[in-house]
Amino acid sequence: MEQKIRWEQEDTELKHNSTLKQLMREFNTQLAQKEMEFETALKETISKAQEVESELIENHHTETTQLNKKIAEKDDDLKRTVEKYEEMLEAREEEMTAKVHELQAQLEELQKEYKQRMAEEEHRNHENVTIAELKAQLAQKTTLVNDSKLKEQELKEQIHVLEDRLKNYEKKVYVTSVGTPYRDGNLHHTDVSLFGEPTEFEYLRKVLFEYMMGRETKTMAKVITTVLKFPADQTQKILEREDARPLFASPRGGIF
């Protein structure tokens, strides 16, 4: 009985071992198959990944190349733009420099014209002042000349009166037999009968005074030479000497 049980037990163990081995073979077979499938799938995955990577790398390279090309183009455009604006800026700077020089030249010209105009205006004002002064002096001298002419005319009239009186006196001297006006060849006038009236002698005295004071000397010289009957040559010398005097050497004054 025990032998039978042992045999059954051994048979059961053999069956169990056989089943276990069969299971192990099947497991190993499935495992190997799974490994092959995994490897195949892995290889396919790696291949696809490599393809994708290659595609990505190529795309990246293409995009990078295009981007670099665009960057280079943009860089060239930027350089051209910078050069263009630099040229424009340089041209503008030259234009502004030329304009500044032109304005400076215009300013200097305006300053020069202003100074010249101011000088001309100052000169003109000076001339106006000088002309005004000359006009005033001319008016003053004209007034003096006119006054002198009037006084000379008055004196001439008085000279004519004195000449008439002197002629009448000479006639009386040569006609009358009462006394003689000459003594020792000289004309004596111990009294004032030669001038008719004392006022005439006083007038001659005033004329001599004015002449000696240097006022209206030429006119006074004419009066004196006429009244005192100077010879023509002496009268001419006296008048020439008076003409040589300055016309307005000093202020003039009349005798009246």
mmCIF file of C-alpha atoms in Angstrom:
data_model
loop_
_atom_site.group_PDB
_atom_site.id
_atom_site.type_symbol
_atom_site.label_atom_id
_atom_site.label_comp_id
_atom_site.label_asym_id
_atom_site.label_seq_id
_atom_site.Cartn_x
_atom_site.Cartn_y
_atom_site.Cartn_z
ATOM 1 C CA MET A 1 0.000 0.000 0.000
ATOM 2 C CA GLU A 2 2.688 2.361 0.885
ATOM 3 C CA GLN A 3 4.458 1.262 -2.223
ATOM 4 C CA LYS A 4 1.472 2.135 -4.247
ATOM 5 C CA ILE A 5 1.100 5.448 -2.596
ATOM 6 C CA ARG A 6 4.750 6.126 -3.176
ATOM 7 C CA TRP A 7 4.326 5.156 -6.783
ATOM 8 C CA GLU A 8 1.317 7.358 -7.146
ATOM 9 C CA GLN A 9 3.153 10.134 -5.438
ATOM 10 C CA GLU A 10 6.117 9.746 -7.706
ATOM 11 C CA ASP A 11 3.816 9.562 -10.715
ATOM 12 C CA THR A 12 2.114 12.709 -9.551
ATOM 13 C CA GLU A 13 5.460 14.425 -9.087
ATOM 14 C CA LEU A 14 6.510 13.304 -12.541
ATOM 15 C CA LYS A 15 3.333 14.651 -14.033
ATOM 16 C CA HIS A 16 3.710 17.797 -12.062
ATOM 17 C CA ASN A 17 7.296 18.199 -13.166
ATOM 18 C CA SER A 18 6.345 17.435 -16.730
ATOM 19 C CA THR A 19 3.580 19.979 -16.596
ATOM 20 C CA LEU A 20 5.893 22.460 -14.946
ATOM 21 C CA LYS A 21 8.534 21.916 -17.608
ATOM 22 C CA GLN A 22 5.916 22.257 -20.300
ATOM 23 C CA LEU A 23 4.785 25.479 -18.734
ATOM 24 C CA MET A 24 8.360 26.676 -18.462
ATOM 25 C CA ARG A 25 8.985 25.839 -22.143
ATOM 26 C CA GLU A 26 5.828 27.631 -23.131
ATOM 27 C CA PHE A 27 6.731 30.559 -20.900
ATOM 28 C CA ASN A 28 10.228 30.721 -22.317
ATOM 29 C CA THR A 29 8.832 30.406 -25.824
ATOM 30 C CA GLN A 30 6.364 33.198 -25.173
ATOM 31 C CA LEU A 31 9.047 35.198 -23.410
ATOM 32 C CA ALA A 32 11.397 34.786 -26.339
ATOM 33 C CA GLN A 33 8.613 35.698 -28.693
ATOM 34 C CA LYS A 34 7.774 38.738 -26.606
ATOM 35 C CA GLU A 35 11.411 39.706 -26.480
ATOM 36 C CA MET A 36 11.618 39.385 -30.250
ATOM 37 C CA GLU A 37 8.473 41.394 -30.631
ATOM 38 C CA PHE A 38 9.801 43.949 -28.166
ATOM 39 C CA GLU A 39 13.110 44.115 -29.960
ATOM 40 C CA THR A 40 11.324 44.423 -33.270
ATOM 41 C CA ALA A 41 9.066 47.118 -31.864
ATOM 42 C CA LEU A 42 12.041 48.778 -30.227
ATOM 43 C CA LYS A 43 13.972 48.685 -33.461
ATOM 44 C CA GLU A 44 11.012 50.062 -35.297
ATOM 45 C CA THR A 45 10.561 52.718 -32.651
ATOM 46 C CA ILE A 46 14.247 53.579 -32.736
ATOM 47 C CA SER A 47 14.168 53.651 -36.507
ATOM 48 C CA LYS A 48 11.149 55.866 -36.510
ATOM 49 C CA ALA A 49 12.703 57.998 -33.823
ATOM 50 C CA GLN A 50 15.863 58.262 -35.855
ATOM 51 C CA GLU A 51 13.839 59.146 -38.923
ATOM 52 C CA VAL A 52 11.930 61.743 -36.960
ATOM 53 C CA GLU A 53 15.173 62.992 -35.471
ATOM 54 C CA SER A 54 16.778 63.170 -38.898
ATOM 55 C CA GLU A 55 13.732 64.931 -40.230
ATOM 56 C CA LEU A 56 13.730 67.293 -37.280
ATOM 57 C CA ILE A 57 17.445 67.888 -37.668
ATOM 58 C CA GLU A 58 17.017 68.501 -41.382
ATOM 59 C CA ASN A 59 14.056 70.751 -40.785
ATOM 60 C CA HIS A 60 15.949 72.552 -38.054
ATOM 61 C CA HIS A 61 18.939 72.888 -40.336
ATOM 62 C CA THR A 62 16.715 74.179 -43.120
ATOM 63 C CA GLU A 63 14.939 76.584 -40.805
ATOM 64 C CA THR A 64 18.245 77.636 -39.285
ATOM 65 C CA THR A 65 19.675 78.201 -42.751
ATOM 66 C CA GLN A 66 16.623 80.216 -43.765
ATOM 67 C CA LEU A 67 16.717 82.177 -40.517
ATOM 68 C CA ASN A 68 20.424 82.861 -40.951
ATOM 69 C CA LYS A 69 19.714 83.940 -44.508
ATOM 70 C CA LYS A 70 16.920 86.220 -43.330
ATOM 71 C CA ILE A 71 19.134 87.535 -40.538
ATOM 72 C CA ALA A 72 21.882 88.213 -43.079
ATOM 73 C CA GLU A 73 19.378 89.954 -45.345
ATOM 74 C CA LYS A 74 18.023 91.980 -42.428
ATOM 75 C CA ASP A 75 21.553 92.760 -41.361
ATOM 76 C CA ASP A 76 22.359 93.933 -44.886
ATOM 77 C CA ASP A 77 19.158 95.974 -44.946
ATOM 78 C CA LEU A 78 20.035 97.449 -41.567
ATOM 79 C CA LYS A 79 23.558 98.274 -42.728
ATOM 80 C CA ARG A 80 22.203 99.907 -45.878
ATOM 81 C CA THR A 81 19.672 101.825 -43.812
ATOM 82 C CA VAL A 82 22.367 102.925 -41.374
ATOM 83 C CA GLU A 83 24.635 103.972 -44.250
ATOM 84 C CA LYS A 84 21.746 105.793 -45.897
ATOM 85 C CA TYR A 85 20.876 107.694 -42.736
ATOM 86 C CA GLU A 86 24.541 108.370 -42.040
ATOM 87 C CA GLU A 87 24.865 109.838 -45.535
ATOM 88 C CA MET A 88 21.665 111.828 -45.019
ATOM 89 C CA LEU A 89 22.895 112.980 -41.611
ATOM 90 C CA GLU A 90 26.286 113.929 -43.049
ATOM 91 C CA ALA A 91 24.635 115.785 -45.937
ATOM 92 C CA ARG A 92 22.286 117.504 -43.483
ATOM 93 C CA GLU A 93 25.217 118.392 -41.257
ATOM 94 C CA GLU A 94 27.112 119.831 -44.234
ATOM 95 C CA GLU A 95 23.978 121.717 -45.269
ATOM 96 C CA MET A 96 23.501 123.074 -41.754
ATOM 97 C CA THR A 97 27.192 124.001 -41.551
ATOM 98 C CA ALA A 98 26.933 125.826 -44.866
ATOM 99 C CA LYS A 99 23.730 127.496 -43.656
ATOM 100 C CA VAL A 100 25.414 128.530 -40.408
ATOM 101 C CA HIS A 101 28.352 129.972 -42.354
ATOM 102 C CA GLU A 102 25.919 131.762 -44.651
ATOM 103 C CA LEU A 103 23.976 133.145 -41.707
ATOM 104 C CA GLN A 104 27.215 134.169 -39.999
ATOM 105 C CA ALA A 105 28.298 135.941 -43.185
ATOM 106 C CA GLN A 106 24.894 137.631 -43.419
ATOM 107 C CA LEU A 107 25.108 138.584 -39.748
ATOM 108 C CA GLU A 108 28.587 140.034 -40.235
ATOM 109 C CA GLU A 109 27.360 141.881 -43.325
ATOM 110 C CA LEU A 110 24.355 143.218 -41.404
ATOM 111 C CA GLN A 111 26.599 144.254 -38.514
ATOM 112 C CA LYS A 112 28.920 145.944 -40.996
ATOM 113 C CA GLU A 113 25.991 147.708 -42.678
ATOM 114 C CA TYR A 114 24.599 148.653 -39.266
ATOM 115 C CA LYS A 115 27.932 150.116 -38.171
ATOM 116 C CA GLN A 116 28.258 151.908 -41.509
ATOM 117 C CA ARG A 117 24.722 153.267 -41.224
ATOM 118 C CA MET A 118 25.334 154.315 -37.646
ATOM 119 C CA ALA A 119 28.558 156.023 -38.734
ATOM 120 C CA GLU A 120 26.741 157.663 -41.633
ATOM 121 C CA GLU A 121 23.885 158.658 -39.340
ATOM 122 C CA GLU A 122 26.338 160.027 -36.806
ATOM 123 C CA HIS A 123 28.218 161.816 -39.589
ATOM 124 C CA ARG A 124 24.923 163.093 -40.991
ATOM 125 C CA ASN A 125 23.839 164.264 -37.542
ATOM 126 C CA HIS A 126 27.218 165.902 -37.133
ATOM 127 C CA GLU A 127 26.833 167.487 -40.560
ATOM 128 C CA ASN A 128 23.323 168.590 -39.657
ATOM 129 C CA VAL A 129 24.629 170.098 -36.450
ATOM 130 C CA THR A 130 27.520 171.674 -38.349
ATOM 131 C CA ILE A 131 25.179 172.935 -41.063
ATOM 132 C CA ALA A 132 22.814 174.263 -38.427
ATOM 133 C CA GLU A 133 25.711 175.981 -36.681
ATOM 134 C CA LEU A 134 26.970 177.360 -39.993
ATOM 135 C CA LYS A 135 23.473 178.529 -40.859
ATOM 136 C CA ALA A 136 23.211 180.178 -37.465
ATOM 137 C CA GLN A 137 26.624 181.787 -37.928
ATOM 138 C CA LEU A 138 25.694 182.797 -41.472
ATOM 139 C CA ALA A 139 22.430 184.263 -40.236
ATOM 140 C CA GLN A 140 24.282 186.082 -37.491
ATOM 141 C CA LYS A 141 26.919 187.365 -39.887
ATOM 142 C CA THR A 142 24.253 188.241 -42.442
ATOM 143 C CA THR A 143 22.489 190.208 -39.750
ATOM 144 C CA LEU A 144 25.765 191.904 -38.863
ATOM 145 C CA VAL A 145 26.421 192.634 -42.534
ATOM 146 C CA ASN A 146 22.926 194.009 -42.987
ATOM 147 C CA ASP A 147 23.310 196.081 -39.836
ATOM 148 C CA SER A 148 26.687 197.260 -41.086
ATOM 149 C CA LYS A 149 25.194 198.144 -44.462
ATOM 150 C CA LEU A 150 22.395 200.063 -42.784
ATOM 151 C CA LYS A 151 24.861 201.886 -40.567
ATOM 152 C CA GLU A 152 27.108 202.474 -43.558
ATOM 153 C CA GLN A 153 24.155 203.895 -45.471
ATOM 154 C CA GLU A 154 23.292 206.131 -42.531
ATOM 155 C CA LEU A 155 26.913 207.214 -42.292
ATOM 156 C CA LYS A 156 27.046 207.865 -46.028
ATOM 157 C CA GLU A 157 23.997 210.061 -45.725
ATOM 158 C CA GLN A 158 25.591 211.859 -42.814
ATOM 159 C CA ILE A 159 28.823 212.138 -44.840
ATOM 160 C CA HIS A 160 26.886 213.729 -47.676
ATOM 161 C CA VAL A 161 25.360 216.157 -45.199
ATOM 162 C CA LEU A 162 28.805 216.947 -43.788
ATOM 163 C CA GLU A 163 30.256 217.319 -47.284
ATOM 164 C CA ASP A 164 27.507 219.753 -48.183
ATOM 165 C CA ARG A 165 28.127 221.698 -45.019
ATOM 166 C CA LEU A 166 31.891 221.629 -45.652
ATOM 167 C CA LYS A 167 31.391 222.922 -49.179
ATOM 168 C CA ASN A 168 29.164 225.691 -47.886
ATOM 169 C CA TYR A 169 31.786 226.508 -45.290
ATOM 170 C CA GLU A 170 34.565 226.652 -47.874
ATOM 171 C CA LYS A 171 32.483 228.964 -49.985
ATOM 172 C CA LYS A 172 31.924 231.222 -47.009
ATOM 173 C CA VAL A 173 35.627 231.218 -46.190
ATOM 174 C CA TYR A 174 36.680 232.271 -49.644
ATOM 175 C CA VAL A 175 33.816 234.756 -50.090
ATOM 176 C CA THR A 176 33.988 236.660 -46.811
ATOM 177 C CA SER A 177 36.821 238.991 -46.001
ATOM 178 C CA VAL A 178 36.459 238.717 -42.282
ATOM 179 C CA GLY A 179 39.662 237.075 -41.003
ATOM 180 C CA THR A 180 41.341 234.084 -42.630
ATOM 181 C CA PRO A 181 40.945 230.434 -41.744
ATOM 182 C CA TYR A 182 44.527 229.727 -42.619
ATOM 183 C CA ARG A 183 47.502 230.623 -40.521
ATOM 184 C CA ASP A 184 51.074 229.580 -41.354
ATOM 185 C CA GLY A 185 49.705 227.329 -44.107
ATOM 186 C CA ASN A 186 47.656 225.207 -41.674
ATOM 187 C CA LEU A 187 43.954 224.995 -41.099
ATOM 188 C CA HIS A 188 43.112 226.157 -37.589
ATOM 189 C CA HIS A 189 39.885 225.378 -35.812
ATOM 190 C CA THR A 190 40.340 226.677 -32.328
ATOM 191 C CA ASP A 191 36.580 226.736 -32.207
ATOM 192 C CA VAL A 192 33.950 224.498 -33.724
ATOM 193 C CA SER A 193 32.872 226.951 -36.467
ATOM 194 C CA LEU A 194 34.293 224.553 -39.112
ATOM 195 C CA PHE A 195 31.490 222.095 -38.377
ATOM 196 C CA GLY A 196 28.728 224.650 -38.129
ATOM 197 C CA GLU A 197 27.474 223.373 -34.774
ATOM 198 C CA PRO A 198 29.066 221.852 -31.689
ATOM 199 C CA THR A 199 27.042 218.663 -32.316
ATOM 200 C CA GLU A 200 28.984 218.106 -35.555
ATOM 201 C CA PHE A 201 32.284 218.323 -33.716
ATOM 202 C CA GLU A 202 30.921 215.934 -31.108
ATOM 203 C CA TYR A 203 29.883 213.593 -33.942
ATOM 204 C CA LEU A 204 33.407 213.609 -35.408
ATOM 205 C CA ARG A 205 34.833 212.949 -31.977
ATOM 206 C CA LYS A 206 32.553 209.918 -31.593
ATOM 207 C CA VAL A 207 33.577 208.685 -35.054
ATOM 208 C CA LEU A 208 37.246 208.906 -34.093
ATOM 209 C CA PHE A 209 36.504 207.127 -30.830
ATOM 210 C CA GLU A 210 34.705 204.266 -32.597
ATOM 211 C CA TYR A 211 37.540 203.949 -35.110
ATOM 212 C CA MET A 212 40.178 203.874 -32.396
ATOM 213 C CA MET A 213 38.150 201.243 -30.523
ATOM 214 C CA GLY A 214 38.206 199.052 -33.629
ATOM 215 C CA ARG A 215 34.467 199.109 -34.341
ATOM 216 C CA GLU A 216 33.252 199.628 -37.930
ATOM 217 C CA THR A 217 36.779 200.672 -38.809
ATOM 218 C CA LYS A 218 36.321 200.775 -42.582
ATOM 219 C CA THR A 219 33.144 202.823 -42.370
ATOM 220 C CA MET A 220 34.669 205.099 -39.772
ATOM 221 C CA ALA A 221 37.771 205.457 -41.958
ATOM 222 C CA LYS A 222 35.577 206.564 -44.863
ATOM 223 C CA VAL A 223 33.858 209.120 -42.634
ATOM 224 C CA ILE A 224 37.121 210.435 -41.247
ATOM 225 C CA THR A 225 38.899 210.651 -44.619
ATOM 226 C CA THR A 226 35.889 212.366 -46.124
ATOM 227 C CA VAL A 227 35.291 214.858 -43.328
ATOM 228 C CA LEU A 228 38.968 215.697 -42.949
ATOM 229 C CA LYS A 229 39.520 215.762 -46.737
ATOM 230 C CA PHE A 230 42.358 213.209 -46.912
ATOM 231 C CA PRO A 231 44.163 213.056 -50.263
ATOM 232 C CA ALA A 232 42.996 210.293 -52.616
ATOM 233 C CA ASP A 233 46.194 208.239 -52.324
ATOM 234 C CA GLN A 234 46.103 208.313 -48.532
ATOM 235 C CA THR A 235 42.404 207.491 -48.533
ATOM 236 C CA GLN A 236 43.052 204.533 -50.851
ATOM 237 C CA LYS A 237 45.852 203.194 -48.629
ATOM 238 C CA ILE A 238 43.689 203.530 -45.533
ATOM 239 C CA LEU A 239 40.765 201.720 -47.168
ATOM 240 C CA GLU A 240 43.035 198.970 -48.527
ATOM 241 C CA ARG A 241 44.429 198.475 -45.069
ATOM 242 C CA GLU A 242 40.907 198.252 -43.695
ATOM 243 C CA ASP A 243 39.977 195.703 -46.386
ATOM 244 C CA ALA A 244 42.896 193.553 -45.242
ATOM 245 C CA ARG A 245 41.397 193.298 -41.761
ATOM 246 C CA PRO A 246 39.227 190.225 -40.910
ATOM 247 C CA LEU A 247 35.571 191.014 -41.611
ATOM 248 C CA PHE A 248 34.323 189.739 -38.257
ATOM 249 C CA ALA A 249 37.432 189.960 -36.132
ATOM 250 C CA SER A 250 35.466 191.252 -33.154
ATOM 251 C CA PRO A 251 31.895 192.275 -32.245
ATOM 252 C CA ARG A 252 30.856 195.518 -33.858
ATOM 253 C CA GLY A 253 28.946 198.350 -32.352
ATOM 254 C CA GLY A 254 27.512 201.518 -33.710
ATOM 255 C CA ILE A 255 28.059 205.007 -32.552
ATOM 256 C CA PHE A 256 24.372 205.627 -31.920
#
